[in-house]
Short mmCIF file of C-alpha atoms in Angstrom, two decimals:
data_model
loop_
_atom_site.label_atom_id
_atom_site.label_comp_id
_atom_site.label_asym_id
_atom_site.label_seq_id
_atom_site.Cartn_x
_atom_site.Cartn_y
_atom_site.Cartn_z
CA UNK A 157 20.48 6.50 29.01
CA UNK A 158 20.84 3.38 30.87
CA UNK A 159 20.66 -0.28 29.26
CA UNK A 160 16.83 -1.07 30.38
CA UNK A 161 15.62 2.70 28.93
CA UNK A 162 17.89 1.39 25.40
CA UNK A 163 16.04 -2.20 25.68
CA UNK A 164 12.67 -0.32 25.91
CA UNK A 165 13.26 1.67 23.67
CA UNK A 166 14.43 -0.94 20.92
CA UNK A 167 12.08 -3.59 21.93
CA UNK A 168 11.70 -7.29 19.69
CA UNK A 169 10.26 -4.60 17.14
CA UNK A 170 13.54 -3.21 16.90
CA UNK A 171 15.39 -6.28 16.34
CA UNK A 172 13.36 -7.67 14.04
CA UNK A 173 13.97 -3.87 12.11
CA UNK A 174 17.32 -4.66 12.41
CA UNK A 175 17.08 -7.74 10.75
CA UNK A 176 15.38 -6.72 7.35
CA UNK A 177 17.96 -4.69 7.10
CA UNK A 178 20.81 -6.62 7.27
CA UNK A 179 19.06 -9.09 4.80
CA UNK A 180 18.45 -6.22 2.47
CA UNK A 181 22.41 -5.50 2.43
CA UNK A 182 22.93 -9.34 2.04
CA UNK A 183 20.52 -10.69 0.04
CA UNK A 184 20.61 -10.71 -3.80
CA UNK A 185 17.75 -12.36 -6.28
CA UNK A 186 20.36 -15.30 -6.75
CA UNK A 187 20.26 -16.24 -3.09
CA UNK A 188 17.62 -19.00 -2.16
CA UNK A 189 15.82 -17.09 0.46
CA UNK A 190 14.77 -14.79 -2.03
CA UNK A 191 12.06 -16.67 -2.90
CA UNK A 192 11.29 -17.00 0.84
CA UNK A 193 11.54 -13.08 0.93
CA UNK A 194 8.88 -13.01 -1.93
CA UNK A 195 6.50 -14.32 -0.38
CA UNK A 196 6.33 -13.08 2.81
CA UNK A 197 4.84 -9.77 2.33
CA UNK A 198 1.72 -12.41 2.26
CA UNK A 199 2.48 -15.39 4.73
CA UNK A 200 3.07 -12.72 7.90
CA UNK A 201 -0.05 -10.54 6.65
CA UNK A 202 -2.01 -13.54 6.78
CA UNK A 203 -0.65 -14.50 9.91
CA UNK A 204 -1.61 -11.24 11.55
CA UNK A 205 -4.38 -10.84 10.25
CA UNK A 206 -5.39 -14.20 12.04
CA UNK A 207 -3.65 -12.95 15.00
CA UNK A 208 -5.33 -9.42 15.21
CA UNK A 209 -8.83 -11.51 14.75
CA UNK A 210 -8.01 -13.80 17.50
CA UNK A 211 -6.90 -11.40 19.75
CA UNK A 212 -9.66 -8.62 18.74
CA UNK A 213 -6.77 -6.22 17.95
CA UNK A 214 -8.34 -4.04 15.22
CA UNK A 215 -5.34 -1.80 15.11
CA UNK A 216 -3.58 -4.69 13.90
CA UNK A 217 -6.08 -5.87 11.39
CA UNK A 218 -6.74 -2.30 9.96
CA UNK A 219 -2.71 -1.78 9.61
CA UNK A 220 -2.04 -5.00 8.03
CA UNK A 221 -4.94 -3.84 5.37
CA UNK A 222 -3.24 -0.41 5.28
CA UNK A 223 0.28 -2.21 4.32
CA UNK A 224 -1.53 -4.27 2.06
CA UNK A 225 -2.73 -1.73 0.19
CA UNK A 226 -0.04 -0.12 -0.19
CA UNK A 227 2.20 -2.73 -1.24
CA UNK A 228 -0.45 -4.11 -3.96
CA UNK A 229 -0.26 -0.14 -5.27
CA UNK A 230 3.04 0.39 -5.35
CA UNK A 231 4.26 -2.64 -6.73
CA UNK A 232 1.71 -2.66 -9.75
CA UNK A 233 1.29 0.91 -10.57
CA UNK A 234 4.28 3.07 -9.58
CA UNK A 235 6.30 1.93 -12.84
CA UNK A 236 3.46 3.44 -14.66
CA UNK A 237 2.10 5.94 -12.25
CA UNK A 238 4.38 7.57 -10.18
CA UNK A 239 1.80 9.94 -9.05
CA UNK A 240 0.43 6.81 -7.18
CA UNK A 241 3.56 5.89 -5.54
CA UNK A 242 3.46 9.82 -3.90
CA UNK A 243 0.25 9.74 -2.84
CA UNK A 244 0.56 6.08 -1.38
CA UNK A 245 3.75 7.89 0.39
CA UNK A 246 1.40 10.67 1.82
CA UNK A 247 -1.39 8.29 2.88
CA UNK A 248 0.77 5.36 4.10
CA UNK A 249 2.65 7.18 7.24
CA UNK A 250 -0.53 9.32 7.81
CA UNK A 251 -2.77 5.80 8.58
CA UNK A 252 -0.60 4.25 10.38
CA UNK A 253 -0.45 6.93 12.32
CA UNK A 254 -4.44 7.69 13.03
CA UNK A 255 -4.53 3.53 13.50
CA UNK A 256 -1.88 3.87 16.12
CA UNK A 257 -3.47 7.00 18.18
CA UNK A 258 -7.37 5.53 17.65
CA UNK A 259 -8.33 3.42 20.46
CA UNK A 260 -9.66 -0.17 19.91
CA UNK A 261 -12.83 -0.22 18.19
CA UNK A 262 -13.34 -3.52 16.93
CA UNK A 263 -13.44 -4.63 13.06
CA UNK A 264 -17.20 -5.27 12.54
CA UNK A 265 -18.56 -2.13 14.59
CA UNK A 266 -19.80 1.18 12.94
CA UNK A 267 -16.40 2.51 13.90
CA UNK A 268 -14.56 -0.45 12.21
CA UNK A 269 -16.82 -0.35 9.47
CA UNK A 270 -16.09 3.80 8.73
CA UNK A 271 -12.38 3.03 9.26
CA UNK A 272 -12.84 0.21 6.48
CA UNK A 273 -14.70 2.99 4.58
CA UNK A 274 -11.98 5.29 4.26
CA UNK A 275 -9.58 2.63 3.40
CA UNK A 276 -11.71 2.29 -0.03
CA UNK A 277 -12.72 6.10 -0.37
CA UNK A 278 -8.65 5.92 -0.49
CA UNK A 279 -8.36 3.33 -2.69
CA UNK A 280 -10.82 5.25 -4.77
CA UNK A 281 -8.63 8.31 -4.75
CA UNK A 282 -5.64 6.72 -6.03
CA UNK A 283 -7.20 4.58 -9.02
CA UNK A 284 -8.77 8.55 -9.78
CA UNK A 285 -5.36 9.90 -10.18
CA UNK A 286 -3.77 7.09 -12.01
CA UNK A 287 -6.28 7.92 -14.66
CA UNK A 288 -6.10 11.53 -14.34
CA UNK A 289 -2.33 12.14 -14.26
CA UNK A 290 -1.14 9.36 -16.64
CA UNK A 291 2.25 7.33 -16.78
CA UNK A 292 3.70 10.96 -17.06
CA UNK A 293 5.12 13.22 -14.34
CA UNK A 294 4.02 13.58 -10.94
CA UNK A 295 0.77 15.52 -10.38
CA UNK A 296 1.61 18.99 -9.53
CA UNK A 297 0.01 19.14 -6.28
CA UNK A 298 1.71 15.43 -5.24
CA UNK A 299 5.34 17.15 -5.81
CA UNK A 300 4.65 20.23 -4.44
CA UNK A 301 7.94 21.99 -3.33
CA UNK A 302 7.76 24.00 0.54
CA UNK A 303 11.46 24.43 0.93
CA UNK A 304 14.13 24.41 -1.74
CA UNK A 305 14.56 21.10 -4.10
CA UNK A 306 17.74 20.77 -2.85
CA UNK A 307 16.95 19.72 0.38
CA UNK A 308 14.83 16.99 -0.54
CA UNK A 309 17.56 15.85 -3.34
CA UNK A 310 18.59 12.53 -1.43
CA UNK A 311 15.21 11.00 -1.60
CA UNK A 312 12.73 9.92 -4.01
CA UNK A 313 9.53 11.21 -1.88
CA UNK A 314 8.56 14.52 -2.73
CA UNK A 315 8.54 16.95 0.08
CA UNK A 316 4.59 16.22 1.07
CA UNK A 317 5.07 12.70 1.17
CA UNK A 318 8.21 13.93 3.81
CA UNK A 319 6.18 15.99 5.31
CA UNK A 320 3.61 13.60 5.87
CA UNK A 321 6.15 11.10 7.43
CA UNK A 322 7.66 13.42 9.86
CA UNK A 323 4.28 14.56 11.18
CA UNK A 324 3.24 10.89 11.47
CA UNK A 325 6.62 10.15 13.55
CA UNK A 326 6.13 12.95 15.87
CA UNK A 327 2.33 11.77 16.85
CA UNK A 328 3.13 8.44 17.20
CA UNK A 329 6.61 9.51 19.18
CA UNK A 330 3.99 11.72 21.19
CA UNK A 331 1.64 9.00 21.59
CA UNK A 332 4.52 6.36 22.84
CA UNK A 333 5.44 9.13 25.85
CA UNK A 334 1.85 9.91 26.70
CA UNK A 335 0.71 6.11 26.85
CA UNK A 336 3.70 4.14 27.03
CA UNK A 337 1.65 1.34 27.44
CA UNK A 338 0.09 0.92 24.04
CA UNK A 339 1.92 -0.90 21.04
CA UNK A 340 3.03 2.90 19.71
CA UNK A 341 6.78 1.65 19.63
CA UNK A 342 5.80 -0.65 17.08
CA UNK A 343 4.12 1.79 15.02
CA UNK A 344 7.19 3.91 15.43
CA UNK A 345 9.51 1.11 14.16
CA UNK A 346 6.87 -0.08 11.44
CA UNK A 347 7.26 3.97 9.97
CA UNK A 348 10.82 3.72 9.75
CA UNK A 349 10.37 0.50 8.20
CA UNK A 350 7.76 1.66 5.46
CA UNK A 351 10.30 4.40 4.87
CA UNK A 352 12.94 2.05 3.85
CA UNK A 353 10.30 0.05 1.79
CA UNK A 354 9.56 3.23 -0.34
CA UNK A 355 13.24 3.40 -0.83
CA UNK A 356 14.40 -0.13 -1.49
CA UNK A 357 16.90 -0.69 -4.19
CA UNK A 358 15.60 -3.86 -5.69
CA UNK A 359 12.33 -2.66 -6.19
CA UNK A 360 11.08 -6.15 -6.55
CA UNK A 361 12.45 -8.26 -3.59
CA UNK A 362 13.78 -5.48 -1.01
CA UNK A 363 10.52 -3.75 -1.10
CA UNK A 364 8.57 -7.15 -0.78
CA UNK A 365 11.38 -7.49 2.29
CA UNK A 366 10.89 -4.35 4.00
CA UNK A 367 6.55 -4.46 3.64
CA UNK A 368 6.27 -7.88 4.89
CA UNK A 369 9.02 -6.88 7.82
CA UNK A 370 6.74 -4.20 8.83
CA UNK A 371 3.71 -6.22 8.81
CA UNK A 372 6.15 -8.57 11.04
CA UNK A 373 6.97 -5.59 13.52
CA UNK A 374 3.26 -4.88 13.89
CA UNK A 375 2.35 -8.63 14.72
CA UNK A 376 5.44 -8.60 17.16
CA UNK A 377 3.95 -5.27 18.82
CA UNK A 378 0.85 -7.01 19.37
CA UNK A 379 2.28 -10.15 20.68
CA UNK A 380 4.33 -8.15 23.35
CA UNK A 381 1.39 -5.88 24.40
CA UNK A 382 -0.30 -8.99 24.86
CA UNK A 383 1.94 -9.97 27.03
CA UNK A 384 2.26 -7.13 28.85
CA UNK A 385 -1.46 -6.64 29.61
CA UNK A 386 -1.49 -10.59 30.98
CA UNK A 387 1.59 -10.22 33.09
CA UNK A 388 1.38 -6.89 34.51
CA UNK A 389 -0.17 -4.66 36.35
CA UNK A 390 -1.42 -1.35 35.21
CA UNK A 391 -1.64 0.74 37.53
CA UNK A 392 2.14 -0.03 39.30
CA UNK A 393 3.95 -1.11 36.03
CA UNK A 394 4.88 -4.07 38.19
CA UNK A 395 4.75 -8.24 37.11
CA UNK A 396 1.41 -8.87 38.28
CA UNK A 397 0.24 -11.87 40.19
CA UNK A 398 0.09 -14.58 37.39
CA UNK A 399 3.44 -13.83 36.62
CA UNK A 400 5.03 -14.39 40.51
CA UNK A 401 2.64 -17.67 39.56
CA UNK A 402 5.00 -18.54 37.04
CA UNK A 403 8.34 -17.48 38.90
CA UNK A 404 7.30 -19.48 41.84
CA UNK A 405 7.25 -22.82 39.49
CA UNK A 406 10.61 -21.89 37.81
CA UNK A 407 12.70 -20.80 41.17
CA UNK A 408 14.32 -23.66 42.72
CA UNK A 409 16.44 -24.16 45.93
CA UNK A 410 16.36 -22.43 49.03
CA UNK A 411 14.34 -18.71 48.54
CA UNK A 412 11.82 -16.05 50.93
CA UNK A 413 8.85 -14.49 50.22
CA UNK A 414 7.58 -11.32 51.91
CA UNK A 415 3.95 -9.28 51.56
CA UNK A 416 3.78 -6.41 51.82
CA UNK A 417 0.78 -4.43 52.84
CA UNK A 418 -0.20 -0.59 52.72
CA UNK A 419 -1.35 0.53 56.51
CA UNK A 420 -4.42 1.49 56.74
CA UNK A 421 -4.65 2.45 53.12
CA UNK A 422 -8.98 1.77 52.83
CA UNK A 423 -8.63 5.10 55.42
CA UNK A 424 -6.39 6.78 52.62
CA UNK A 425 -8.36 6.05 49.98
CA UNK A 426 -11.75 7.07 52.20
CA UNK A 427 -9.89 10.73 53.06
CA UNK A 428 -8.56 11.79 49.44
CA UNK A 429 -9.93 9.57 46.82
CA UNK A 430 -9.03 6.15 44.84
CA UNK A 431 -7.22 8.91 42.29
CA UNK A 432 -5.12 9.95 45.21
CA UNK A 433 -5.00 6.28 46.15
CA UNK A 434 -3.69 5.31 42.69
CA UNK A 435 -0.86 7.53 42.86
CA UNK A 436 0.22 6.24 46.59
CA UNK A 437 0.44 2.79 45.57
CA UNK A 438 2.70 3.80 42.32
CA UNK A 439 4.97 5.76 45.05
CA UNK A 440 4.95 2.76 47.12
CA UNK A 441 5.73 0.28 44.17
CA UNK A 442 8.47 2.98 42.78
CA UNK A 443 9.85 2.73 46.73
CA UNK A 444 10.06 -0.93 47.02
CA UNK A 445 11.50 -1.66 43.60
CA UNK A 446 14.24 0.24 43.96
CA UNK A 447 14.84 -0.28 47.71
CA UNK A 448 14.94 -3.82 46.81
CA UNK A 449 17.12 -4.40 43.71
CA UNK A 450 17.82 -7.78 44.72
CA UNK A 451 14.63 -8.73 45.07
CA UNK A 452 11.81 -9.24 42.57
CA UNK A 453 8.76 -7.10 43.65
CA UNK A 454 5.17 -7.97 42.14
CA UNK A 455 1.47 -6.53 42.90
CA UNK A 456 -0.17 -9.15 44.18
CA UNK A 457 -3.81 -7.30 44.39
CA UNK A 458 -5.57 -4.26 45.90
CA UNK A 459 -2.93 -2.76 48.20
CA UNK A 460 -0.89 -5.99 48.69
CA UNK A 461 2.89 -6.44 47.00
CA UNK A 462 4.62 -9.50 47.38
CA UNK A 463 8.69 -9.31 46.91
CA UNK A 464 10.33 -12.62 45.82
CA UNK A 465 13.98 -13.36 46.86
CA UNK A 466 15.81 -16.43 44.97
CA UNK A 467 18.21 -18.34 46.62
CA UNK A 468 18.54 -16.20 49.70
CA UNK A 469 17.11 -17.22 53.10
CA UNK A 470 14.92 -15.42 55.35
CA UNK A 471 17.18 -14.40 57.70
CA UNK A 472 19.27 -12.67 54.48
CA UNK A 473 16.08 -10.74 54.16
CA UNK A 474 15.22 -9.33 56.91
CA UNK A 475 17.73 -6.20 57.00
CA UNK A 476 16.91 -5.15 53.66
CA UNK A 477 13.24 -5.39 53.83
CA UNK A 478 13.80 -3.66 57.10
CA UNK A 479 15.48 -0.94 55.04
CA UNK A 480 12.82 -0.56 52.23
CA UNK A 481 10.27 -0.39 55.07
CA UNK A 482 11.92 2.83 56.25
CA UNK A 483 12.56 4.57 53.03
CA UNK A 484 8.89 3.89 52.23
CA UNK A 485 8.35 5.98 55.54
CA UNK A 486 10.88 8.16 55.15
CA UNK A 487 9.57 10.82 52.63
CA UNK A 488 6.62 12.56 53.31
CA UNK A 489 3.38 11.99 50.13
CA UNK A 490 2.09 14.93 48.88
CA UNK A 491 -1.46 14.57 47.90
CA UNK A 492 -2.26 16.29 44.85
CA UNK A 493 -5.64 15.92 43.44
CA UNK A 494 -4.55 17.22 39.68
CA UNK A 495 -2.55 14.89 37.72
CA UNK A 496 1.02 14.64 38.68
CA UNK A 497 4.18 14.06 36.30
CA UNK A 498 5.40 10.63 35.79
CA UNK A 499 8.79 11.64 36.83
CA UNK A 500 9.53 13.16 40.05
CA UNK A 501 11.37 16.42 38.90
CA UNK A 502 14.86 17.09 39.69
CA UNK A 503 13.43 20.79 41.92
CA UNK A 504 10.11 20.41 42.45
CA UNK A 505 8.45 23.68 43.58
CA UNK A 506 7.80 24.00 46.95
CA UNK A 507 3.67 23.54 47.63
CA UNK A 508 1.32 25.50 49.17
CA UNK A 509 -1.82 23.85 50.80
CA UNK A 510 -1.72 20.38 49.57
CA UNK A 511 -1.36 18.05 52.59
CA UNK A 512 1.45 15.57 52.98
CA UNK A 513 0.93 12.15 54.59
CA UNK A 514 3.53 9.19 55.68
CA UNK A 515 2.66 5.74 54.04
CA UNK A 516 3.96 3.26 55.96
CA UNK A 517 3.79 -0.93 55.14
CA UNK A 518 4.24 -3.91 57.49
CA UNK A 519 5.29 -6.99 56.24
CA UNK A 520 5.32 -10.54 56.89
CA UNK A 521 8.74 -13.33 55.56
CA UNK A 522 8.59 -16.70 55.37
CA UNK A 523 10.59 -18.55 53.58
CA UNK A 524 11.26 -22.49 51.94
CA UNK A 525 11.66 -25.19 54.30
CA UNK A 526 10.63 -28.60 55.29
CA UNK A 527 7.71 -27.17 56.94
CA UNK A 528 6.49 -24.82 54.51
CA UNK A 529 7.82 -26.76 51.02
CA UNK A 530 5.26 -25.77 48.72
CA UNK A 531 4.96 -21.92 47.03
CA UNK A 532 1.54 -21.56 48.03
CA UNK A 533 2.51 -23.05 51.81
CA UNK A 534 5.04 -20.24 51.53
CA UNK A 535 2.73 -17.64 50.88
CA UNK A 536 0.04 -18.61 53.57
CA UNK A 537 3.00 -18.09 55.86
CA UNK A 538 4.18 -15.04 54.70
CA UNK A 539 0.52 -13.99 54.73
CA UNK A 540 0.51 -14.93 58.42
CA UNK A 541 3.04 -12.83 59.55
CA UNK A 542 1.87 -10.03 57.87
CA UNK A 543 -1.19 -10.27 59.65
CA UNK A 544 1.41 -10.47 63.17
CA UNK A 545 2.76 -7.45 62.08
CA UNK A 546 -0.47 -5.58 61.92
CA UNK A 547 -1.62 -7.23 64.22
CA UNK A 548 1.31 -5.88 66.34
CA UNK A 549 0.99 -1.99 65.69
CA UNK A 550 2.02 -1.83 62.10
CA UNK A 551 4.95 -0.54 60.21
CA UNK A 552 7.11 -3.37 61.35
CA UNK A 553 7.88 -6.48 60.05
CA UNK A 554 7.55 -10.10 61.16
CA UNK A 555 8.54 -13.61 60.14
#
């Protein structure tokens, strides 16, 4: 596993994991950020809250409630009740869970408004079997055993309250690989986060830690799929225009800009399909991104990339955009109307029928100079001699 698939996979929701739980092996009740730590379960679930309503991120605002919920139950009735602390342990993983698989619905929409439903019907439920059960043992069917006792000896949950966990980690873990795009790493992080809350020592200030953590790695989640969404593009998983915006005003010295332009890709998409068409522009942005490592490739729209090269001039450029252009060309597209895998296997199977086409780009380079000092100058230039190049026969660059 290589250091970007270890960042992705940790992510800020990681980190800030990480964090509650070296406070939880520092901090002690005598400490002066335990006061801080008291609070907090409240100050970040107000906080996102606010943030999920801004944003219109009701999987945020319905999780927050979830955690909220549970926190309020466990902290007032599980002295009394511990039939309430394993059924908040079954219902806790198992809602954070749906919230994170359920699409966006909105808070005050029928959907939001069944969601918020359920929330009470569970609610409901529990205050039921705090009066039924009593301050005695857990309900029977709460502590029901599937596999020997023994196994289940190291933790306080009883084994459906485990069970419910580990099928709530494996749908959101399935969920993250399906849609990597959606906040399910957070959800991920926020489980194993909610597990440590159920099992915090200080039952008082490290579970007050761990809940408002959680809440914290939700609001994080949000923030960064935020960002995502604004800065990239979803189709090519590349930095999308805005974001070359913003590297343009931060780059400084002498750099080169080239576009980069699918030939004749409107024909393409005519002949097989915008599906098709989909898939040859994520080849194409696969292609260029790693043909170019020193360069920083965005889609700028439609069937246009732009690759950004700091501190290098044009002339620099040249024989390595010369070299992405004919890897680009170099391997045959096979057009394949069902849904392909998002990694190209290591033997794919030979294929029968399905046509194969060359994609080919031209490009046009321009870079910084007394002429052409401003970005957008830049890009008008670059933008000229891409239309040379076409202009010219195609596949082929010009600058």
């Amino acid at each position: 596993m290589n250091a970007r698939r270890i960042v992705s996979t940790i992510g800020p929701e990681g980190l800030v994991f990480g964090l509650a739980v070296v406070l939880a092996l520092w901090n002690r009740p005598e400490h002066s950020v335990a006061q801080l730590i008291r609070v907090a379960p409240y100050v970040i679930g107000l906080g996102g809250l606010l943030l999920g309503w801004r944003l219109r991120r009701s999987r945020l605002v319905f999780a927050l409630l979830v955690l909220g919920l549970a926190f309020g139950l466990v902290t007032a009735w599980m002295p009394r009740h511990p039939s309430v602390f394993q059924l908040v342990a079954i219902l806790l993983p198992l809602n954070l869970a749906a919230i994170a698989l359920l699409p966006e619905r909105g808070v005050l929409t029928a959907f939001g408004l069944w969601q918020g439903a359920g929330l009470l019907l569970e609610l409901a439920l529990a205050a039921v079997i705090a009066r039924g059960a009593g301050p005695g043992p857990v309900w029977p069917p709460l502590a029901y055993a599937f596999l020997p006792r023994a196994l289940s000896m190291w933790t306080r949950l009883d084994q459906p309250a485990l069970l419910a966990f580990l099928l709530a980690a494996g749908a959101v873990a399935a969920g993250r690989r399906l849609a990597p795009g959606t906040t399910a790493r957070g959800y991920v992080w926020a489980l194993a986060t909610v597990f440590l809350a159920l099992h915090a020592r200080d039952v008082g200030l490290d579970r007050a830690l761990f809940f408002g953590a959680a809440a914290a790695v939700l609001g994080v989640s949000t923030i960064e799929l935020s960002y995502v969404l604004a800065y990239h593009d979803g189709l090519t998983g590349l930095p999308g225009r805005r974001a070359l915006n913003e590297a343009l005003e931060r780059v400084g010295g002498a750099y080169a800009i080239a576009m980069v332009d699918v030939d004749p890709f409107k024909r393409f998409n005519d002949t097989y399909g915008h599906e098709v068409g989909d898939e040859a522009l994520r080849t194409v942005a696969t292609r260029l991104k790693d043909a170019l490592p020193t360069g920083r490739v965005f889609r700028y729209g439609g069937e246009e990339f732009a690759v950004l090269f700091p501190g290098r001039p044009a002339e620099h450029c040249l024989p390595l955009l010369e070299a992405a252009r004919e890897t680009v060309a170099a391997e045959r597209f096979i057009v394949r109307r069902r849904v392909r895998p998002r990694k190209k296997p290591v033997k794919p199977k030979a294929s029968r029928g399905q046509p194969r086409e060359t994609i080919t780009v031209s490009m046009g380079l321009a870079q910084a100079d007394r002429r052409n000092s401003d970005a957008e100058e830049v890009i008008r230039a670059a933008d000229q001699a891409l239309y040379r190049a076409k202009q010219h026969g195609r596949n082929r660059i010009e600058s």
